[in-house]
PDB file of C-alpha atoms in Angstrom:
ATOM      1  CA  UNK A 914     -17.288  13.742 -32.084  1.00 46.00           C
ATOM      2  CA  UNK A 915     -16.281  10.553 -30.333  1.00 46.00           C
ATOM      3  CA  UNK A 916     -18.151   7.271 -30.220  1.00 49.00           C
ATOM      4  CA  UNK A 917     -21.806   7.574 -29.362  1.00 52.00           C
ATOM      5  CA  UNK A 918     -21.898  11.209 -30.433  1.00 55.00           C
ATOM      6  CA  UNK A 919     -19.913  12.348 -27.397  1.00 53.00           C
ATOM      7  CA  UNK A 920     -17.235  14.977 -27.626  1.00 57.00           C
ATOM      8  CA  UNK A 921     -13.669  13.815 -27.106  1.00 52.00           C
ATOM      9  CA  UNK A 922     -12.291  14.405 -23.595  1.00 46.00           C
ATOM     10  CA  UNK A 923     -10.199  17.542 -23.097  1.00 49.00           C
ATOM     11  CA  UNK A 924      -6.424  17.219 -23.506  1.00 48.00           C
ATOM     12  CA  UNK A 925      -4.525  15.913 -20.491  1.00 43.00           C
ATOM     13  CA  UNK A 926      -3.434  18.704 -18.145  1.00 47.00           C
ATOM     14  CA  UNK A 927      -0.335  17.597 -16.238  1.00 47.00           C
ATOM     15  CA  UNK A 928      -0.763  20.453 -13.738  1.00 49.00           C
ATOM     16  CA  UNK A 929      -4.328  19.572 -12.731  1.00 47.00           C
ATOM     17  CA  UNK A 930      -5.235  17.572  -9.652  1.00 44.00           C
ATOM     18  CA  UNK A 931      -8.686  16.741 -11.105  1.00 41.00           C
ATOM     19  CA  UNK A 932     -10.404  18.219  -8.054  1.00 40.00           C
ATOM     20  CA  UNK A 933      -9.402  15.219  -5.951  1.00 42.00           C
ATOM     21  CA  UNK A 934      -8.023  17.264  -3.106  1.00 43.00           C
ATOM     22  CA  UNK A 935     -11.225  19.006  -2.075  1.00 41.00           C
ATOM     23  CA  UNK A 936     -10.603  21.698   0.498  1.00 47.00           C
ATOM     24  CA  UNK A 937      -7.006  20.800   1.323  1.00 54.00           C
ATOM     25  CA  UNK A 938      -4.202  23.311   0.814  1.00 61.00           C
ATOM     26  CA  UNK A 939      -3.707  23.688  -2.966  1.00 67.00           C
ATOM     27  CA  UNK A 940      -0.126  24.858  -2.387  1.00 75.00           C
ATOM     28  CA  UNK A 941       0.711  21.331  -1.233  1.00 82.00           C
ATOM     29  CA  UNK A 942      -1.023  19.389  -4.017  1.00 85.00           C
ATOM     30  CA  UNK A 943       2.310  18.242  -5.491  1.00 89.00           C
ATOM     31  CA  UNK A 944       3.660  16.873  -2.211  1.00 93.00           C
ATOM     32  CA  UNK A 945       2.956  13.892   0.022  1.00 92.00           C
ATOM     33  CA  UNK A 946       4.197  12.599   3.359  1.00 93.00           C
ATOM     34  CA  UNK A 947       5.535   9.079   3.934  1.00 93.00           C
ATOM     35  CA  UNK A 948       6.963   7.936   7.277  1.00 92.00           C
ATOM     36  CA  UNK A 949       7.252  11.526   8.476  1.00 93.00           C
ATOM     37  CA  UNK A 950       9.202  12.808   5.453  1.00 95.00           C
ATOM     38  CA  UNK A 951       7.976  15.048   2.617  1.00 95.00           C
ATOM     39  CA  UNK A 952       8.179  14.027  -1.046  1.00 94.00           C
ATOM     40  CA  UNK A 953       7.731  15.947  -4.304  1.00 94.00           C
ATOM     41  CA  UNK A 954       5.330  13.892  -6.442  1.00 92.00           C
ATOM     42  CA  UNK A 955       6.082  15.822  -9.650  1.00 90.00           C
ATOM     43  CA  UNK A 956       9.394  13.987  -9.978  1.00 88.00           C
ATOM     44  CA  UNK A 957       7.552  10.721 -10.609  1.00 88.00           C
ATOM     45  CA  UNK A 958       4.423  11.791 -12.507  1.00 86.00           C
ATOM     46  CA  UNK A 959       5.607  10.358 -15.814  1.00 87.00           C
ATOM     47  CA  UNK A 960       7.129   7.215 -14.276  1.00 87.00           C
ATOM     48  CA  UNK A 961       4.627   5.865 -11.740  1.00 86.00           C
ATOM     49  CA  UNK A 962       3.445   2.356 -12.726  1.00 84.00           C
ATOM     50  CA  UNK A 963      -0.052   3.153 -11.446  1.00 82.00           C
ATOM     51  CA  UNK A 964      -0.225   6.352 -13.484  1.00 84.00           C
ATOM     52  CA  UNK A 965      -0.151   9.986 -12.551  1.00 84.00           C
ATOM     53  CA  UNK A 966      -3.733   9.994 -11.284  1.00 85.00           C
ATOM     54  CA  UNK A 967      -2.671   7.885  -8.296  1.00 83.00           C
ATOM     55  CA  UNK A 968      -0.025  10.466  -7.440  1.00 84.00           C
ATOM     56  CA  UNK A 969      -2.464  13.334  -7.811  1.00 82.00           C
ATOM     57  CA  UNK A 970      -4.721  11.636  -5.281  1.00 83.00           C
ATOM     58  CA  UNK A 971      -1.814  11.527  -2.803  1.00 87.00           C
ATOM     59  CA  UNK A 972      -1.170  15.269  -3.050  1.00 88.00           C
ATOM     60  CA  UNK A 973      -1.358  17.104   0.253  1.00 90.00           C
ATOM     61  CA  UNK A 974      -1.854  13.896   2.242  1.00 90.00           C
ATOM     62  CA  UNK A 975       0.115  11.682   4.582  1.00 91.00           C
ATOM     63  CA  UNK A 976      -0.056   8.407   2.674  1.00 90.00           C
ATOM     64  CA  UNK A 977       2.247   6.284   4.877  1.00 89.00           C
ATOM     65  CA  UNK A 978      -0.005   3.320   5.627  1.00 86.00           C
ATOM     66  CA  UNK A 979      -2.037   3.636   2.452  1.00 87.00           C
ATOM     67  CA  UNK A 980       1.205   3.492   0.447  1.00 87.00           C
ATOM     68  CA  UNK A 981       2.413   0.417   2.335  1.00 83.00           C
ATOM     69  CA  UNK A 982      -0.854  -1.379   1.626  1.00 80.00           C
ATOM     70  CA  UNK A 983      -0.798  -0.606  -2.095  1.00 83.00           C
ATOM     71  CA  UNK A 984       2.869  -1.328  -2.820  1.00 82.00           C
ATOM     72  CA  UNK A 985       3.351  -4.828  -1.416  1.00 75.00           C
ATOM     73  CA  UNK A 986       5.005  -5.993  -4.625  1.00 78.00           C
ATOM     74  CA  UNK A 987       7.167  -2.928  -5.235  1.00 81.00           C
ATOM     75  CA  UNK A 988      10.872  -3.579  -5.723  1.00 86.00           C
ATOM     76  CA  UNK A 989      12.429  -2.282  -2.472  1.00 87.00           C
ATOM     77  CA  UNK A 990      15.690  -1.157  -4.108  1.00 88.00           C
ATOM     78  CA  UNK A 991      13.909   0.787  -6.849  1.00 89.00           C
ATOM     79  CA  UNK A 992      11.456   2.217  -4.346  1.00 89.00           C
ATOM     80  CA  UNK A 993      14.211   3.489  -2.061  1.00 90.00           C
ATOM     81  CA  UNK A 994      15.996   5.041  -5.051  1.00 91.00           C
ATOM     82  CA  UNK A 995      12.838   6.850  -6.148  1.00 91.00           C
ATOM     83  CA  UNK A 996      12.054   8.016  -2.627  1.00 92.00           C
ATOM     84  CA  UNK A 997      15.569   9.415  -2.285  1.00 93.00           C
ATOM     85  CA  UNK A 998      15.121  11.287  -5.566  1.00 93.00           C
ATOM     86  CA  UNK A 999      11.691  12.639  -4.577  1.00 93.00           C
ATOM     87  CA  UNK A1000      12.580  13.714  -1.007  1.00 95.00           C
ATOM     88  CA  UNK A1001      12.036  17.419  -0.283  1.00 95.00           C
ATOM     89  CA  UNK A1002      15.421  18.804   0.758  1.00 95.00           C
ATOM     90  CA  UNK A1003      14.335  22.256   1.947  1.00 94.00           C
ATOM     91  CA  UNK A1004      13.736  21.780   5.706  1.00 95.00           C
ATOM     92  CA  UNK A1005      11.312  24.715   5.954  1.00 94.00           C
ATOM     93  CA  UNK A1006       9.166  23.470   3.069  1.00 93.00           C
ATOM     94  CA  UNK A1007       9.333  19.871   4.346  1.00 94.00           C
ATOM     95  CA  UNK A1008       8.161  20.961   7.819  1.00 94.00           C
ATOM     96  CA  UNK A1009       5.228  22.891   6.293  1.00 92.00           C
ATOM     97  CA  UNK A1010       4.203  19.903   4.152  1.00 93.00           C
ATOM     98  CA  UNK A1011       4.394  17.500   7.091  1.00 93.00           C
ATOM     99  CA  UNK A1012       2.468  19.845   9.394  1.00 92.00           C
ATOM    100  CA  UNK A1013      -0.331  20.608   6.930  1.00 91.00           C
ATOM    101  CA  UNK A1014      -0.774  17.193   5.291  1.00 90.00           C
ATOM    102  CA  UNK A1015      -4.170  15.565   5.691  1.00 88.00           C
ATOM    103  CA  UNK A1016      -3.750  12.514   7.969  1.00 85.00           C
ATOM    104  CA  UNK A1017      -3.636   9.042   6.449  1.00 82.00           C
ATOM    105  CA  UNK A1018      -7.021   7.343   6.248  1.00 78.00           C
ATOM    106  CA  UNK A1019      -5.572   4.318   8.055  1.00 78.00           C
ATOM    107  CA  UNK A1020      -4.372   4.478  11.644  1.00 72.00           C
ATOM    108  CA  UNK A1021      -3.042   0.923  11.815  1.00 76.00           C
ATOM    109  CA  UNK A1022      -0.594  -1.051   9.726  1.00 77.00           C
ATOM    110  CA  UNK A1023       2.954  -0.867   8.476  1.00 80.00           C
ATOM    111  CA  UNK A1024       4.712   2.265   7.425  1.00 84.00           C
ATOM    112  CA  UNK A1025       6.755   2.461   4.234  1.00 86.00           C
ATOM    113  CA  UNK A1026      10.086   1.279   5.643  1.00 86.00           C
ATOM    114  CA  UNK A1027       8.471  -1.644   7.488  1.00 85.00           C
ATOM    115  CA  UNK A1028       6.640  -2.698   4.307  1.00 83.00           C
ATOM    116  CA  UNK A1029       9.848  -2.544   2.240  1.00 85.00           C
ATOM    117  CA  UNK A1030      11.774  -4.514   4.874  1.00 85.00           C
ATOM    118  CA  UNK A1031       9.020  -7.174   4.916  1.00 83.00           C
ATOM    119  CA  UNK A1032       9.169  -7.424   1.102  1.00 81.00           C
ATOM    120  CA  UNK A1033      12.922  -7.913   1.267  1.00 84.00           C
ATOM    121  CA  UNK A1034      12.604 -10.628   3.948  1.00 85.00           C
ATOM    122  CA  UNK A1035       9.904 -12.440   1.967  1.00 81.00           C
ATOM    123  CA  UNK A1036      11.911 -12.249  -1.270  1.00 80.00           C
ATOM    124  CA  UNK A1037      15.026 -13.570   0.476  1.00 82.00           C
ATOM    125  CA  UNK A1038      13.066 -16.433   2.071  1.00 81.00           C
ATOM    126  CA  UNK A1039      11.464 -17.338  -1.263  1.00 78.00           C
ATOM    127  CA  UNK A1040      14.835 -17.227  -3.010  1.00 80.00           C
ATOM    128  CA  UNK A1041      16.450 -19.435  -0.350  1.00 81.00           C
ATOM    129  CA  UNK A1042      13.576 -21.928  -0.500  1.00 80.00           C
ATOM    130  CA  UNK A1043      13.765 -22.007  -4.305  1.00 80.00           C
ATOM    131  CA  UNK A1044      17.520 -22.600  -4.242  1.00 81.00           C
ATOM    132  CA  UNK A1045      16.965 -25.541  -1.890  1.00 78.00           C
ATOM    133  CA  UNK A1046      14.490 -27.122  -4.307  1.00 78.00           C
ATOM    134  CA  UNK A1047      11.270 -26.106  -2.578  1.00 72.00           C
ATOM    135  CA  UNK A1048       8.276 -25.553  -4.815  1.00 72.00           C
ATOM    136  CA  UNK A1049       5.065 -23.692  -4.052  1.00 65.00           C
ATOM    137  CA  UNK A1050       2.022 -25.828  -3.198  1.00 65.00           C
ATOM    138  CA  UNK A1051      -0.244 -26.835  -6.074  1.00 69.00           C
ATOM    139  CA  UNK A1052      -3.290 -25.433  -4.247  1.00 70.00           C
ATOM    140  CA  UNK A1053      -3.477 -22.437  -1.935  1.00 63.00           C
ATOM    141  CA  UNK A1054      -3.731 -23.195   1.788  1.00 64.00           C
ATOM    142  CA  UNK A1055      -7.351 -23.735   2.801  1.00 67.00           C
ATOM    143  CA  UNK A1056      -7.041 -21.054   5.507  1.00 65.00           C
ATOM    144  CA  UNK A1057      -6.821 -18.496   2.698  1.00 59.00           C
ATOM    145  CA  UNK A1058      -9.992 -19.795   1.129  1.00 61.00           C
ATOM    146  CA  UNK A1059     -12.107 -19.922   4.313  1.00 63.00           C
ATOM    147  CA  UNK A1060     -14.264 -16.837   4.185  1.00 60.00           C
ATOM    148  CA  UNK A1061     -14.612 -13.784   2.027  1.00 55.00           C
ATOM    149  CA  UNK A1062     -11.221 -12.435   0.959  1.00 53.00           C
ATOM    150  CA  UNK A1063     -12.765  -9.122  -0.084  1.00 53.00           C
ATOM    151  CA  UNK A1064     -14.703  -8.498   3.117  1.00 50.00           C
ATOM    152  CA  UNK A1065     -12.207  -5.934   4.357  1.00 48.00           C
ATOM    153  CA  UNK A1066     -12.846  -3.770   1.309  1.00 42.00           C
TER     154      UNK A1066
END
């Protein structure tokens, strides 16, 4: 028995999707769509910084804009390398995944490539400013503090 008289949780099952996919196609639970391309999530299950549960949630879905919103601080070079490794190469399978994926919950915002390009531009601008002796402000700009930052959630 665990703490509080509760039984220990069952062992981790790396093949389970924890019922997160509902009525979507279970044949596609290991795949996701980003920017119109299909990716095999199993190749990153043991490496994802956010854990495998995040990848299981993405199974069978087009996560383009959701991904871009959650990975603002991802290293673009590493991300592109991982995406290249995870890309589904079989054109028939890729077409099926793309066709049957549940649409992204967001219909506005950047896609993956746009988000990575923005991260690269921001990093380059920060690096250039730092090299020229610029320092960040001691206090955040007041425009960021006016209002509820969590209201969009």
